Coordinates of C-alpha atoms in Angstrom, one line a residue:
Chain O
X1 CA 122.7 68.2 124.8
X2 CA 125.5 69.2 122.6
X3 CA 125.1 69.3 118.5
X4 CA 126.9 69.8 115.9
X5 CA 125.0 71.6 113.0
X6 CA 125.8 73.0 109.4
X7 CA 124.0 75.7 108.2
X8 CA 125.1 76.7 104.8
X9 CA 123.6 79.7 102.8
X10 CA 125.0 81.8 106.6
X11 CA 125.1 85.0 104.7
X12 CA 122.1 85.1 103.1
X13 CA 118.9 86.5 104.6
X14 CA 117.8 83.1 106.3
X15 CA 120.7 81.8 106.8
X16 CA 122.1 84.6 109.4
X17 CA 118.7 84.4 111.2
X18 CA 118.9 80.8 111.0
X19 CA 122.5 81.0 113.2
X20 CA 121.4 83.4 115.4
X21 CA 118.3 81.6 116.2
X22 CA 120.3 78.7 117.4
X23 CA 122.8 80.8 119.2
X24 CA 119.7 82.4 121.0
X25 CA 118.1 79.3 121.9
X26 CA 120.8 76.6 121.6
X27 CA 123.8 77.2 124.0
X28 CA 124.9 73.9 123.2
X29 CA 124.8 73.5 119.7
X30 CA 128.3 74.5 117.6
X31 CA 127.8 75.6 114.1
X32 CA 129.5 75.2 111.0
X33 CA 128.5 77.9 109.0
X34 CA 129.2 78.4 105.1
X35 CA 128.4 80.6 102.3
X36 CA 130.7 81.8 99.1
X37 CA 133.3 83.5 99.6
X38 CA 133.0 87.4 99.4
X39 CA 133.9 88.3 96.2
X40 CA 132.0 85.1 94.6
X41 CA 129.0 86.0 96.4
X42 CA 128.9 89.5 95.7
X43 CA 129.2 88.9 91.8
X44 CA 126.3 85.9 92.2
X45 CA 123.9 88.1 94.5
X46 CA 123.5 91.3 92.7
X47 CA 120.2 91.9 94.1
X48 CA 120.8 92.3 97.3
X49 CA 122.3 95.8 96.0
X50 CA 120.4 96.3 93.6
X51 CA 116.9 97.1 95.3
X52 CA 118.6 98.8 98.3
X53 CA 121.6 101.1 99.0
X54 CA 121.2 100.0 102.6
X55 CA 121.9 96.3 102.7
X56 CA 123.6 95.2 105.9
X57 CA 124.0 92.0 106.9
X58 CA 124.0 90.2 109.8
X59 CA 127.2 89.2 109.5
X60 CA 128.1 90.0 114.0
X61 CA 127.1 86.2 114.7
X62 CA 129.6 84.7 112.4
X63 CA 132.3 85.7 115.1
X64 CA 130.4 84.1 117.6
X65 CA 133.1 81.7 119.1
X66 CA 130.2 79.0 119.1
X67 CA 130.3 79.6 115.2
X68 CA 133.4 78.7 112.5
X69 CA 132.8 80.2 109.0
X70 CA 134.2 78.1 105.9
X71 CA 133.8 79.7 102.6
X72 CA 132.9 77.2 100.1
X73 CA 130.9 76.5 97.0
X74 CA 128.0 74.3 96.2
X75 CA 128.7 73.9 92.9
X76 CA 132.5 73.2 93.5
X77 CA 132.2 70.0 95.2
X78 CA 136.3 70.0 96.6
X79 CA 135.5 73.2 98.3
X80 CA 132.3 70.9 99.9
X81 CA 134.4 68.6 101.5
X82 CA 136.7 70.6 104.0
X83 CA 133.2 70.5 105.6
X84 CA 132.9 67.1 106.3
X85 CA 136.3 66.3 107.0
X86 CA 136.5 64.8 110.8
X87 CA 132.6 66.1 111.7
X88 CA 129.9 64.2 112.1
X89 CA 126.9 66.6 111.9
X90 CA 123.6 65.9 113.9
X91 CA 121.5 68.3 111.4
X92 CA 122.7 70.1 108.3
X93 CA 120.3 73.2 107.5
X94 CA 120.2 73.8 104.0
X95 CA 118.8 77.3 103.1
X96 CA 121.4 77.9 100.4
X97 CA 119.7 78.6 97.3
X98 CA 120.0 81.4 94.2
X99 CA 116.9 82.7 95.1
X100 CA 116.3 85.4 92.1
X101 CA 113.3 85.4 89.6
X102 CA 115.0 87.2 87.1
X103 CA 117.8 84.2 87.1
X104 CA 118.1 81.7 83.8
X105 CA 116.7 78.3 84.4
X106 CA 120.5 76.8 83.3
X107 CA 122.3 79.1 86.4
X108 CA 119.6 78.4 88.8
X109 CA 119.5 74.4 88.1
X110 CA 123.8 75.1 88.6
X111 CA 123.7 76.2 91.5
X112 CA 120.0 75.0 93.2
X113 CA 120.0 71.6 91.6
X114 CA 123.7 70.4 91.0
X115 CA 124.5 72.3 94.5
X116 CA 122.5 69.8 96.7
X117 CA 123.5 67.0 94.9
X118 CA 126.9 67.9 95.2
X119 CA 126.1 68.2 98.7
X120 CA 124.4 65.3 99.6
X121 CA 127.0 63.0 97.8
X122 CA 129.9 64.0 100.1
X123 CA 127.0 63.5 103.2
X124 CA 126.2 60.4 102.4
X125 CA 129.9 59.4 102.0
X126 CA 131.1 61.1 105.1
X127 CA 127.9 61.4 107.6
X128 CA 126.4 58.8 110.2
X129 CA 122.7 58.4 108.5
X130 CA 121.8 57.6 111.5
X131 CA 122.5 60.2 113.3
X132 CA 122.2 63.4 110.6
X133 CA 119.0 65.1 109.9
X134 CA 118.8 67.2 106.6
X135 CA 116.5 70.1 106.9
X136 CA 116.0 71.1 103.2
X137 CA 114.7 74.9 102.5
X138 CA 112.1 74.8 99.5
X139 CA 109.0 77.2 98.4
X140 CA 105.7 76.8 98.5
X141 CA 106.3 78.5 95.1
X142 CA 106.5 74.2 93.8
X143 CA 102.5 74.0 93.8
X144 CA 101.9 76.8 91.7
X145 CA 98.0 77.3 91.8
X146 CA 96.9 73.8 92.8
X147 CA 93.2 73.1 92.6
X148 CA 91.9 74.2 95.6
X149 CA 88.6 72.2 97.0
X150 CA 86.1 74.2 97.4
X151 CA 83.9 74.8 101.1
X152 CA 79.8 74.9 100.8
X153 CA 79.9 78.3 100.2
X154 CA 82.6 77.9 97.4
X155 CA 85.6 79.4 98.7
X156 CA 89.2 77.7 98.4
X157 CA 90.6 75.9 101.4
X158 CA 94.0 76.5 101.7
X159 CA 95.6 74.0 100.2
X160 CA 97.5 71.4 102.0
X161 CA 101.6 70.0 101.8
X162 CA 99.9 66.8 99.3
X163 CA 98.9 69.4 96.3
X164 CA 101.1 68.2 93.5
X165 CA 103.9 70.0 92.0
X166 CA 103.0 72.6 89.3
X167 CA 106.2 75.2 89.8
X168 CA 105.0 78.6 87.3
X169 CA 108.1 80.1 87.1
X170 CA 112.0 78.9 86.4
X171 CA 113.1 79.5 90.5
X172 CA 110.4 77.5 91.6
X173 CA 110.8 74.5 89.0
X174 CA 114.7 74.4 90.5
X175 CA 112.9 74.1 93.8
X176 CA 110.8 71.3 92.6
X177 CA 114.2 69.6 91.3
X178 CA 115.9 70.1 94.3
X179 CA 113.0 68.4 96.3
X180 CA 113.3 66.0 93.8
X181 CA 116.7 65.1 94.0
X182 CA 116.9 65.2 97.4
X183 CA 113.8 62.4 97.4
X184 CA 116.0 60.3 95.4
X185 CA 119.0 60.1 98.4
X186 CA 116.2 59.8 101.1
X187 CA 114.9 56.8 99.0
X188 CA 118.3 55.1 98.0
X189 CA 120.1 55.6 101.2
X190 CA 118.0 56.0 104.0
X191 CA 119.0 60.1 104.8
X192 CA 116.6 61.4 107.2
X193 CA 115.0 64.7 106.0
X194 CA 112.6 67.4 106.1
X195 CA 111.5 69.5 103.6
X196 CA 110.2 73.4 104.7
X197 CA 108.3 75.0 102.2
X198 CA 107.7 78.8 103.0
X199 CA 105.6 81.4 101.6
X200 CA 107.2 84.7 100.4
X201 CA 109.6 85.8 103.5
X202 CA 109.1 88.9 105.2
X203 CA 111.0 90.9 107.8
X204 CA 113.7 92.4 109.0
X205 CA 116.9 92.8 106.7
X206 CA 115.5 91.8 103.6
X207 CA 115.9 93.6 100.6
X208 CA 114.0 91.1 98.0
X209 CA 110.8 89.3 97.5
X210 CA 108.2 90.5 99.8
X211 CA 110.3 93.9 100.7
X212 CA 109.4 94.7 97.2
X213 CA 105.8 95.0 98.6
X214 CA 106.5 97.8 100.9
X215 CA 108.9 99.7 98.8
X216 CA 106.2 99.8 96.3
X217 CA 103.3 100.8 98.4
X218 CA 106.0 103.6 100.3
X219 CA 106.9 105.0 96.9
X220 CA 103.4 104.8 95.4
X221 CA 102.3 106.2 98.2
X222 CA 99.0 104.8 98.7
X223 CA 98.2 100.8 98.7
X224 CA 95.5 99.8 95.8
X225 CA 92.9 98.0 97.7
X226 CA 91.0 96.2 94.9
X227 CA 88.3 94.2 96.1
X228 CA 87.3 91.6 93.8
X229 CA 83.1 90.6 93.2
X230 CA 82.2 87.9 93.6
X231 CA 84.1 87.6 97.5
X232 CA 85.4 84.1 96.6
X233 CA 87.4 85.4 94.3
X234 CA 90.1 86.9 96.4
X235 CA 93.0 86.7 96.6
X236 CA 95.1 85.2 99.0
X237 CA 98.6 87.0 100.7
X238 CA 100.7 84.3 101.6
X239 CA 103.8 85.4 104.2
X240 CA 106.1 83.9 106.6
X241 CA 108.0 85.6 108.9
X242 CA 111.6 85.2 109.1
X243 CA 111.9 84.6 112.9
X244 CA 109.2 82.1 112.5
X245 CA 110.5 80.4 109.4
X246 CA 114.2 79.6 111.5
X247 CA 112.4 78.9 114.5
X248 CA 110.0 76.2 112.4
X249 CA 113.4 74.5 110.8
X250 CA 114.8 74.2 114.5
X251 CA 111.7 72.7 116.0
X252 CA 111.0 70.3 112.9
X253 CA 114.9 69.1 113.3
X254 CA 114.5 68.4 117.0
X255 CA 111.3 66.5 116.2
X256 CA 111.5 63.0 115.1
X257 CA 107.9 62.7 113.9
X258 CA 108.9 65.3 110.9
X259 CA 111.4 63.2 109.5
X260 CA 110.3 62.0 105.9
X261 CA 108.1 65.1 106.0
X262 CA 107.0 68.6 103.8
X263 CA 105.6 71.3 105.5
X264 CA 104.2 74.6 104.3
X265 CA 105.6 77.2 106.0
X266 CA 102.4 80.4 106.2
X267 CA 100.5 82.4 108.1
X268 CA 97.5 82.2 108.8
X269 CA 95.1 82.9 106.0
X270 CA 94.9 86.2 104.9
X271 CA 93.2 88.5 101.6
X272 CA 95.8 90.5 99.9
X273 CA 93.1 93.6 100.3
X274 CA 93.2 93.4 104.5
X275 CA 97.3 93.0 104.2
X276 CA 97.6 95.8 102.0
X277 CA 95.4 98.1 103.8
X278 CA 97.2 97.5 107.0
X279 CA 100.2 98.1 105.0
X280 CA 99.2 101.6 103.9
X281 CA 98.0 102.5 107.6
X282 CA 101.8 101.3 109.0
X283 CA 103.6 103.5 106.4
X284 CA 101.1 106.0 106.6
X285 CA 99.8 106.1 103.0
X286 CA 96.3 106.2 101.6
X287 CA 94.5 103.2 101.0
X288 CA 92.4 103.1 97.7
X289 CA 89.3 101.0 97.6
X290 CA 88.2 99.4 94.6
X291 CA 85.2 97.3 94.6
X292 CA 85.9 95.4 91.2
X293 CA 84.2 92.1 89.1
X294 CA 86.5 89.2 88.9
X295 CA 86.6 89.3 84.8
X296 CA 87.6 92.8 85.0
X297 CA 90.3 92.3 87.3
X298 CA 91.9 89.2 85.2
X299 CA 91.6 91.7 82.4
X300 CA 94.0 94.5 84.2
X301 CA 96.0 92.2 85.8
X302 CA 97.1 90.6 82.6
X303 CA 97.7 93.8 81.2
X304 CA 99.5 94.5 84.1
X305 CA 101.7 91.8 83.6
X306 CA 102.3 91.9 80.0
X307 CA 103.7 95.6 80.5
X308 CA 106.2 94.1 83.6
X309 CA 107.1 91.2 80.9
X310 CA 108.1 94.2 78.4
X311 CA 110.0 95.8 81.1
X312 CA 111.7 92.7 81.8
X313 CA 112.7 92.2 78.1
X314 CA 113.8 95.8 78.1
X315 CA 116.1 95.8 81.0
X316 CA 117.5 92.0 79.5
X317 CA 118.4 93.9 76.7
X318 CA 120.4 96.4 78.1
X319 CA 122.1 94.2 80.3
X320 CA 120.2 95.0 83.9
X321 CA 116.8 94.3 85.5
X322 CA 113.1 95.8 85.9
X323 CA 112.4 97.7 89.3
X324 CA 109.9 94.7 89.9
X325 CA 110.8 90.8 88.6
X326 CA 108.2 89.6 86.4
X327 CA 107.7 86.3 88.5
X328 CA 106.3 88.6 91.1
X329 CA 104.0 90.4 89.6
X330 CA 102.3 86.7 89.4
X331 CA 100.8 87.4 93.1
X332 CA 98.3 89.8 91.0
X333 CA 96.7 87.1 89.3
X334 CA 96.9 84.0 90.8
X335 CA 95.9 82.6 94.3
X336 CA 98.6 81.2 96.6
X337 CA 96.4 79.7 99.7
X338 CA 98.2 77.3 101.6
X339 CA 97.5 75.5 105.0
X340 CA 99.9 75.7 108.6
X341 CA 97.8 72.9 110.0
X342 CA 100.3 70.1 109.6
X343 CA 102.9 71.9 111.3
X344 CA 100.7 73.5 114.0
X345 CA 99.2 69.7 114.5
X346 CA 103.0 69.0 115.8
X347 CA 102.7 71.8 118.6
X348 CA 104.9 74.4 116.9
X349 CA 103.3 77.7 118.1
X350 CA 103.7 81.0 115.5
X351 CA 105.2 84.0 117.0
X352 CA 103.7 86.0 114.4
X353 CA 100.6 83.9 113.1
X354 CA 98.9 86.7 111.6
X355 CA 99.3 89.3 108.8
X356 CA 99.5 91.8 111.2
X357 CA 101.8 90.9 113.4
X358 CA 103.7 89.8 110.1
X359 CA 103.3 93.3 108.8
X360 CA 103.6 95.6 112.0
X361 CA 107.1 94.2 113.0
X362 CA 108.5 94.4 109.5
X363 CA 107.5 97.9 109.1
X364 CA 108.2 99.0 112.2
X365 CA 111.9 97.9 111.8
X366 CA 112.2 98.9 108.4
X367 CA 111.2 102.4 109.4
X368 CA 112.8 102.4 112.2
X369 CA 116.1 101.7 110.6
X370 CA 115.5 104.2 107.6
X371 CA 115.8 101.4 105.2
X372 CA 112.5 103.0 103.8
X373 CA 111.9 106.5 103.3
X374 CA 109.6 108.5 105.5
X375 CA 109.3 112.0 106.8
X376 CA 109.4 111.3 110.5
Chain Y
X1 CA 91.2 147.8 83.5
X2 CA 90.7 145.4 80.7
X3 CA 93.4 147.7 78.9
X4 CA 95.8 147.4 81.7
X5 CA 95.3 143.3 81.9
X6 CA 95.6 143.1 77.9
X7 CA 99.0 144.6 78.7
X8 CA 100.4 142.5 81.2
X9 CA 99.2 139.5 79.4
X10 CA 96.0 138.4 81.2
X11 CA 94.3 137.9 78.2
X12 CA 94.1 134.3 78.3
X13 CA 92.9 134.5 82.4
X14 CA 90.1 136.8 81.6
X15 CA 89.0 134.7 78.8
X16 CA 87.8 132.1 81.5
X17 CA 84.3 131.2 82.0
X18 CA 82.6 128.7 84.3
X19 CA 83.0 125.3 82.7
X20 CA 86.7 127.2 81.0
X21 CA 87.2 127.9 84.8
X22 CA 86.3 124.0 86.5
X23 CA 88.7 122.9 83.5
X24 CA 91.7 124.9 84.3
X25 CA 91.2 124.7 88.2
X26 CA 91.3 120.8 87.9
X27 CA 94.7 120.9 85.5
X28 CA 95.9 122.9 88.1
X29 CA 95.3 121.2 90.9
X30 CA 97.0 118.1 89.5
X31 CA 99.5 120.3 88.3
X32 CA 100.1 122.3 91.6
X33 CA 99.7 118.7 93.6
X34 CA 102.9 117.7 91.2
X35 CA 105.3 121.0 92.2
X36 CA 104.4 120.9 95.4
X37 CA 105.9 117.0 95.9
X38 CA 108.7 117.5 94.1
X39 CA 110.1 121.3 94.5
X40 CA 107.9 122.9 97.2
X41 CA 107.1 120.5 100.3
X42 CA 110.5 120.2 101.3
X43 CA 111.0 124.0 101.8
X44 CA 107.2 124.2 103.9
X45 CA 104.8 122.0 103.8
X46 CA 101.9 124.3 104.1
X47 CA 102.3 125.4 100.3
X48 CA 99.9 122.5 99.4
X49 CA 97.1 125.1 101.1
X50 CA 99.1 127.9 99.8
X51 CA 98.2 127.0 95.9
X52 CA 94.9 125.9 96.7
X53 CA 94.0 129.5 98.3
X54 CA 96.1 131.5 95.3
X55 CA 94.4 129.2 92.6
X56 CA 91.2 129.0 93.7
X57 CA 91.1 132.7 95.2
X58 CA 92.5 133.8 91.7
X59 CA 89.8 132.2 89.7
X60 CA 87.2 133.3 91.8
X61 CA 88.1 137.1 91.9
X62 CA 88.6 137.1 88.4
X63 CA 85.3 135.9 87.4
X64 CA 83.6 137.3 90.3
X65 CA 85.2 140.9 88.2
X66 CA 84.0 139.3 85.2
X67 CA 80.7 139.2 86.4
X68 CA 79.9 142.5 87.9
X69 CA 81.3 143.7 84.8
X70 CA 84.2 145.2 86.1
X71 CA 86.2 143.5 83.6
X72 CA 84.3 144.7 80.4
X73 CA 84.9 141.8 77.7
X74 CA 83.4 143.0 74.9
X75 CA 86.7 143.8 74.2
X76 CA 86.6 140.3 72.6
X77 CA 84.1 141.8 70.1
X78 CA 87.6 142.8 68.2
X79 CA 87.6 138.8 67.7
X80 CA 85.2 138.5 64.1
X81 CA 83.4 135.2 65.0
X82 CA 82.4 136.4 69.0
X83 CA 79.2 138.7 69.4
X84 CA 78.9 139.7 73.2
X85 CA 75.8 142.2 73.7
X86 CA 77.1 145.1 75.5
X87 CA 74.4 144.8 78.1
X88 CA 75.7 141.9 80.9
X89 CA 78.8 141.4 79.1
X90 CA 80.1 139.8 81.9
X91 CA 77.3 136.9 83.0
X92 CA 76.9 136.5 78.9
X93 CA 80.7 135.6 78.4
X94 CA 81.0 133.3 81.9
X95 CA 78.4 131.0 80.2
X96 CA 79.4 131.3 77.1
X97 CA 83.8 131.6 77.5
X98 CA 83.8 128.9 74.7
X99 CA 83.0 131.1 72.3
X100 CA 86.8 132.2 72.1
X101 CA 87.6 129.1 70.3
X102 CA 84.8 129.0 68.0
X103 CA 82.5 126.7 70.6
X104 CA 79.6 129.4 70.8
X105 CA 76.2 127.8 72.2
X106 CA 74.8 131.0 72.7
X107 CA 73.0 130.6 75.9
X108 CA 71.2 133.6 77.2
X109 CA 71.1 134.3 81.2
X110 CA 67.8 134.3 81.9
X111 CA 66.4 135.4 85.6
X112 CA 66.8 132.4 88.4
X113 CA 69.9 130.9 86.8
X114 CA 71.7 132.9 89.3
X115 CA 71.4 129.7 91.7
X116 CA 73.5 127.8 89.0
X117 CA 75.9 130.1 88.6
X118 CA 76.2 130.4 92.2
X119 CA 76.8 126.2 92.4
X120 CA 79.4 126.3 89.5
X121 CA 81.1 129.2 91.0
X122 CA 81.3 127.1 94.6
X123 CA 82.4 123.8 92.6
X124 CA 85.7 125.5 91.8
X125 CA 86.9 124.1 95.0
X126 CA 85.3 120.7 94.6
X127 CA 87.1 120.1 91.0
X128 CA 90.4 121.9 92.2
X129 CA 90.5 119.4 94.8
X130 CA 89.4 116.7 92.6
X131 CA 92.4 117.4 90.5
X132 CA 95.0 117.6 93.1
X133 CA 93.7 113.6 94.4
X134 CA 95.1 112.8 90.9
X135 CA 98.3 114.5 90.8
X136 CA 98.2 112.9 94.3
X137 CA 98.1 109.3 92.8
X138 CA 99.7 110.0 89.9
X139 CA 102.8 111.8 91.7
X140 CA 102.6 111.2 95.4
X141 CA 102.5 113.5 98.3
X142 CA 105.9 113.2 100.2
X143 CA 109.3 114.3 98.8
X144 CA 109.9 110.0 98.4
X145 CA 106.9 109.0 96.6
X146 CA 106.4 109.0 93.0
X147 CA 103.0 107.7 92.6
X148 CA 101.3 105.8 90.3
X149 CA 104.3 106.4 88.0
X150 CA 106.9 104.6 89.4
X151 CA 106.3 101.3 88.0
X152 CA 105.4 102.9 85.0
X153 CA 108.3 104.9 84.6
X154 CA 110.6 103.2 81.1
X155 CA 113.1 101.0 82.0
X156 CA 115.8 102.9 81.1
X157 CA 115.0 105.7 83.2
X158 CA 115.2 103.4 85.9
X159 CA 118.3 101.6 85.2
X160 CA 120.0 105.3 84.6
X161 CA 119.3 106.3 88.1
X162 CA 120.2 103.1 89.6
X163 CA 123.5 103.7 88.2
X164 CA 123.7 106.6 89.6

């Protein structure tokens, strides 16, 4: 059946995966696709350049004839509405965000914050309620740490889509305001939505966020496997892949018992340990295995973190940014272990459900594409 | 032949000893693991076994020389403060190679300790190799990697480059 979708954010990393997704498995769905204009976004996203000299978008689909590209701005609401004029959308994708740790709270509640307001005041002036379903990108970033319960032998269970809100850093707190906002519309007028909340994205194309993982571990040259005493202590590796996270939203849209709905967005669970020694075997590196107490571990990892919090200030100063954002050097120390049951409870099936699949496909491209170093 | 070394410098080689010797082999094996990353791999790849077999080879001829007293060090008895007995020159200075910077603790060879020797001589390799791992962390192995030092390196190293 034909639709008529919006996916905004098109020339970010989810967004382009997002349109060709639907132009794989859709051939009759027409897309409105959006994103800032060039120069805008270019001065907005300096770290897509930043981290890698080899950034190249997917930009092919957006000459799709099935796809019509309209620059506009989310915090401009009169560039919004040459959107809306004379459609009447069946789902609106919303993936658009500033996603960047080293971002000030103010600019990030600009553009994350005022954006979807500004959004989903000319959608609820212009669009059949209806009719339109609002698939809202957020993070699983919004829980923070949440109190995990504990099984009988007193490991965490991954923690589930009702943890409360606790964002740790300032891009997930304009994630929890964005979900927040966006609740407020759903309550006053009756806007059917879903909210997606994925785990760090890996794969193909990216150049920030989990890509910083495997730049690391290719220019350290071997992957630090510490394995934290007692075992219930580990630490989780929370990852979604790209191809699954676009095929999620397009399932959850098409399914009417999501509506009104959050779901985490993860693979299934895995220990940062197993991920990174994979890691190192893929980019053929030497994997270091330290068997380490718990106490000990807090103790480095907090020094760890209050040298990448100097670095930060440093590069502030002089008007740039650390190799590695701050925010993420929080994976070291805290554990992010979230459930895929609710989703997987609606029948969606995970092309890549494990860390290794995660991991071997991501590698593989990335070496295959030399967008990471290697002597072969 | 001691003359001739003095000449060409090799004072400060022949002054090695066995715990002098373990020292320098592991500086130099993190040292060696270090050029070989960054100036040596990408002309041939085998010079990683290259230095080992030239440092360790080296350190082993030397004191092997040392110890059949082919290199005669009481030379060093110019030094006022180092007292080596003209008899076993050699065995008396590996054990005792300190001695040139005022650590003297005197210890005599006695009969049997030629099985130690023997180990510490054969643990060049061990520590050599020891110290290259390091370098290895601390550097990396292929042209690209940097080791442990990358996210160490000071930020405005890093923002320099990036310019660049």
């Amino acid at each position: 059946m034909s639709k008529l979708v919006l996916v905004d954010g098109a020339k970010g990393h989810t967004g382009s995966f997002l349109i060709k997704e639907i132009l794989e498995s859709k051939p009759n769905w027409q897309i409105i696709a959006t994103d800032l204009p060039i120069d805008s976004r270019k001065k907005l996203m300096k770290k897509e350049t930043i981290f890698s000299s080899e950034l190249k978008q997917m930009d092919e689909f957006l000459i799709d004839p099935r796809v019509e590209f309209l620059p506009t701005d989310l915090t401009k609401p009169e560039t919004l509405e040459a959107l809306f004029q004379g459609r009447k959308y069946d789902f609106i994708f919303h993936p658009a965000s500033l996603y960047d740790y080293f971002a000030l709270l103010d600019i990030l509640r600009e553009i994350n914050v005022e954006g979807i307001r500004n959004l989903l005041e000319l959608i609820i002036k212009t669009q059949d309620l209806k009719k339109l379903v609002f698939v809202h990108w957020s993070t699983c970033g919004v829980y923070g740490e949440p109190k995990y319960e504990k099984d009988l032998r007193g490991y965490p269970i991954p923690a589930d889509e009702r943890a409360p809100y606790d964002p740790p850093n300032y891009y997930s707190i304009s994630k929890m305001e964005q979900e927040l906002v966006l609740k407020e519309y759903v309550k006053e007028h009756e806007l059917k939505s879903i909210i997606i909340r994925p785990a760090p994205i890996i794969g193909p194309y990216q150049t920030y966020g989990a890509y910083h993982i495997l730049m690391m571990i290719n220019k350290l040259g071997f992957a630090p496997g510490l394995h934290i005493y007692p075992k219930k202590k580990r630490l989780a590796m929370p990852l979604i892949h790209i191809e699954d996270l676009v095929r999620a939203a397009v399932f959850l849209a098409e399914d009417e018992r999501a509506i009104g709905e959050a779901f985490n967005l993860v693979i299934n669970p895995c220990l940062q340990e197993d991920f990174l020694e994979y890691l190192g075997t893929l980019l053929n590196t030497d994997y270091i295995n330290i068997p380490i107490l718990w106490p000990l571990y807090k103790l480095l990892s907090k020094i760890l973190f209050w040298i990448a919090n100097r670095k930060e200030k440093k590069a502030r100063k002089l008007d740039s940014r650390p190799q590695i954002d701050l925010s993420m050097a929080g994976y070291m120390n805290h554990q992010y272990h979230f459930s895929n049951e609710k989703i997987k409870m609606l029948g969606f099936n995970f092309k890549f459900p494990d860390y290794d699949d995660v991991t071997k496909d991501t590698v593989e491209w990335y070496l295959g594409n030399n967008w990471l170093e290697s002597d072969y | 032949m001691s003359g001739i070394l003095e000449i060409i410098g090799w004072r400060v080689i022949t002054k090695m000893g066995f715990v002098s010797s373990i020292i320098a082999l592991f500086i130099l094996g993190w040292l060696n693991s270090y050029l070989y990353r960054k100036y040596l791999r990408k002309r041939n790849k085998d010079w990683i076994a290259f230095l080992a077999i030239i440092s360790i080879g080296v350190f082993w001829i030397l004191d092997c020389l040392i110890y059949f007293d082919v290199l005669n060090m009481t030379w060093l008895n110019s030094l006022p403060w180092i007292n080596i007995p003209a008899s076993g020159s050699g065995r008396y200075f590996l054990w005792n190679s300190f001695m040139v910077i005022g650590l003297h603790p005197n210890i005599s060879p006695q009969a049997g300790m030629e099985i130690v020797e023997l180990v510490l001589l054969i643990s060049y390799f061990p520590w050599y190799v020891v110290g290259k791992l390091l370098g290895k962390i601390l550097h990396g192995y292929r042209t690209y990697q940097q080791g442990l030092y990358w996210p160490f390196r000071p930020t405005k190293t890093v923002i320099k480059k990036r310019e660049k």
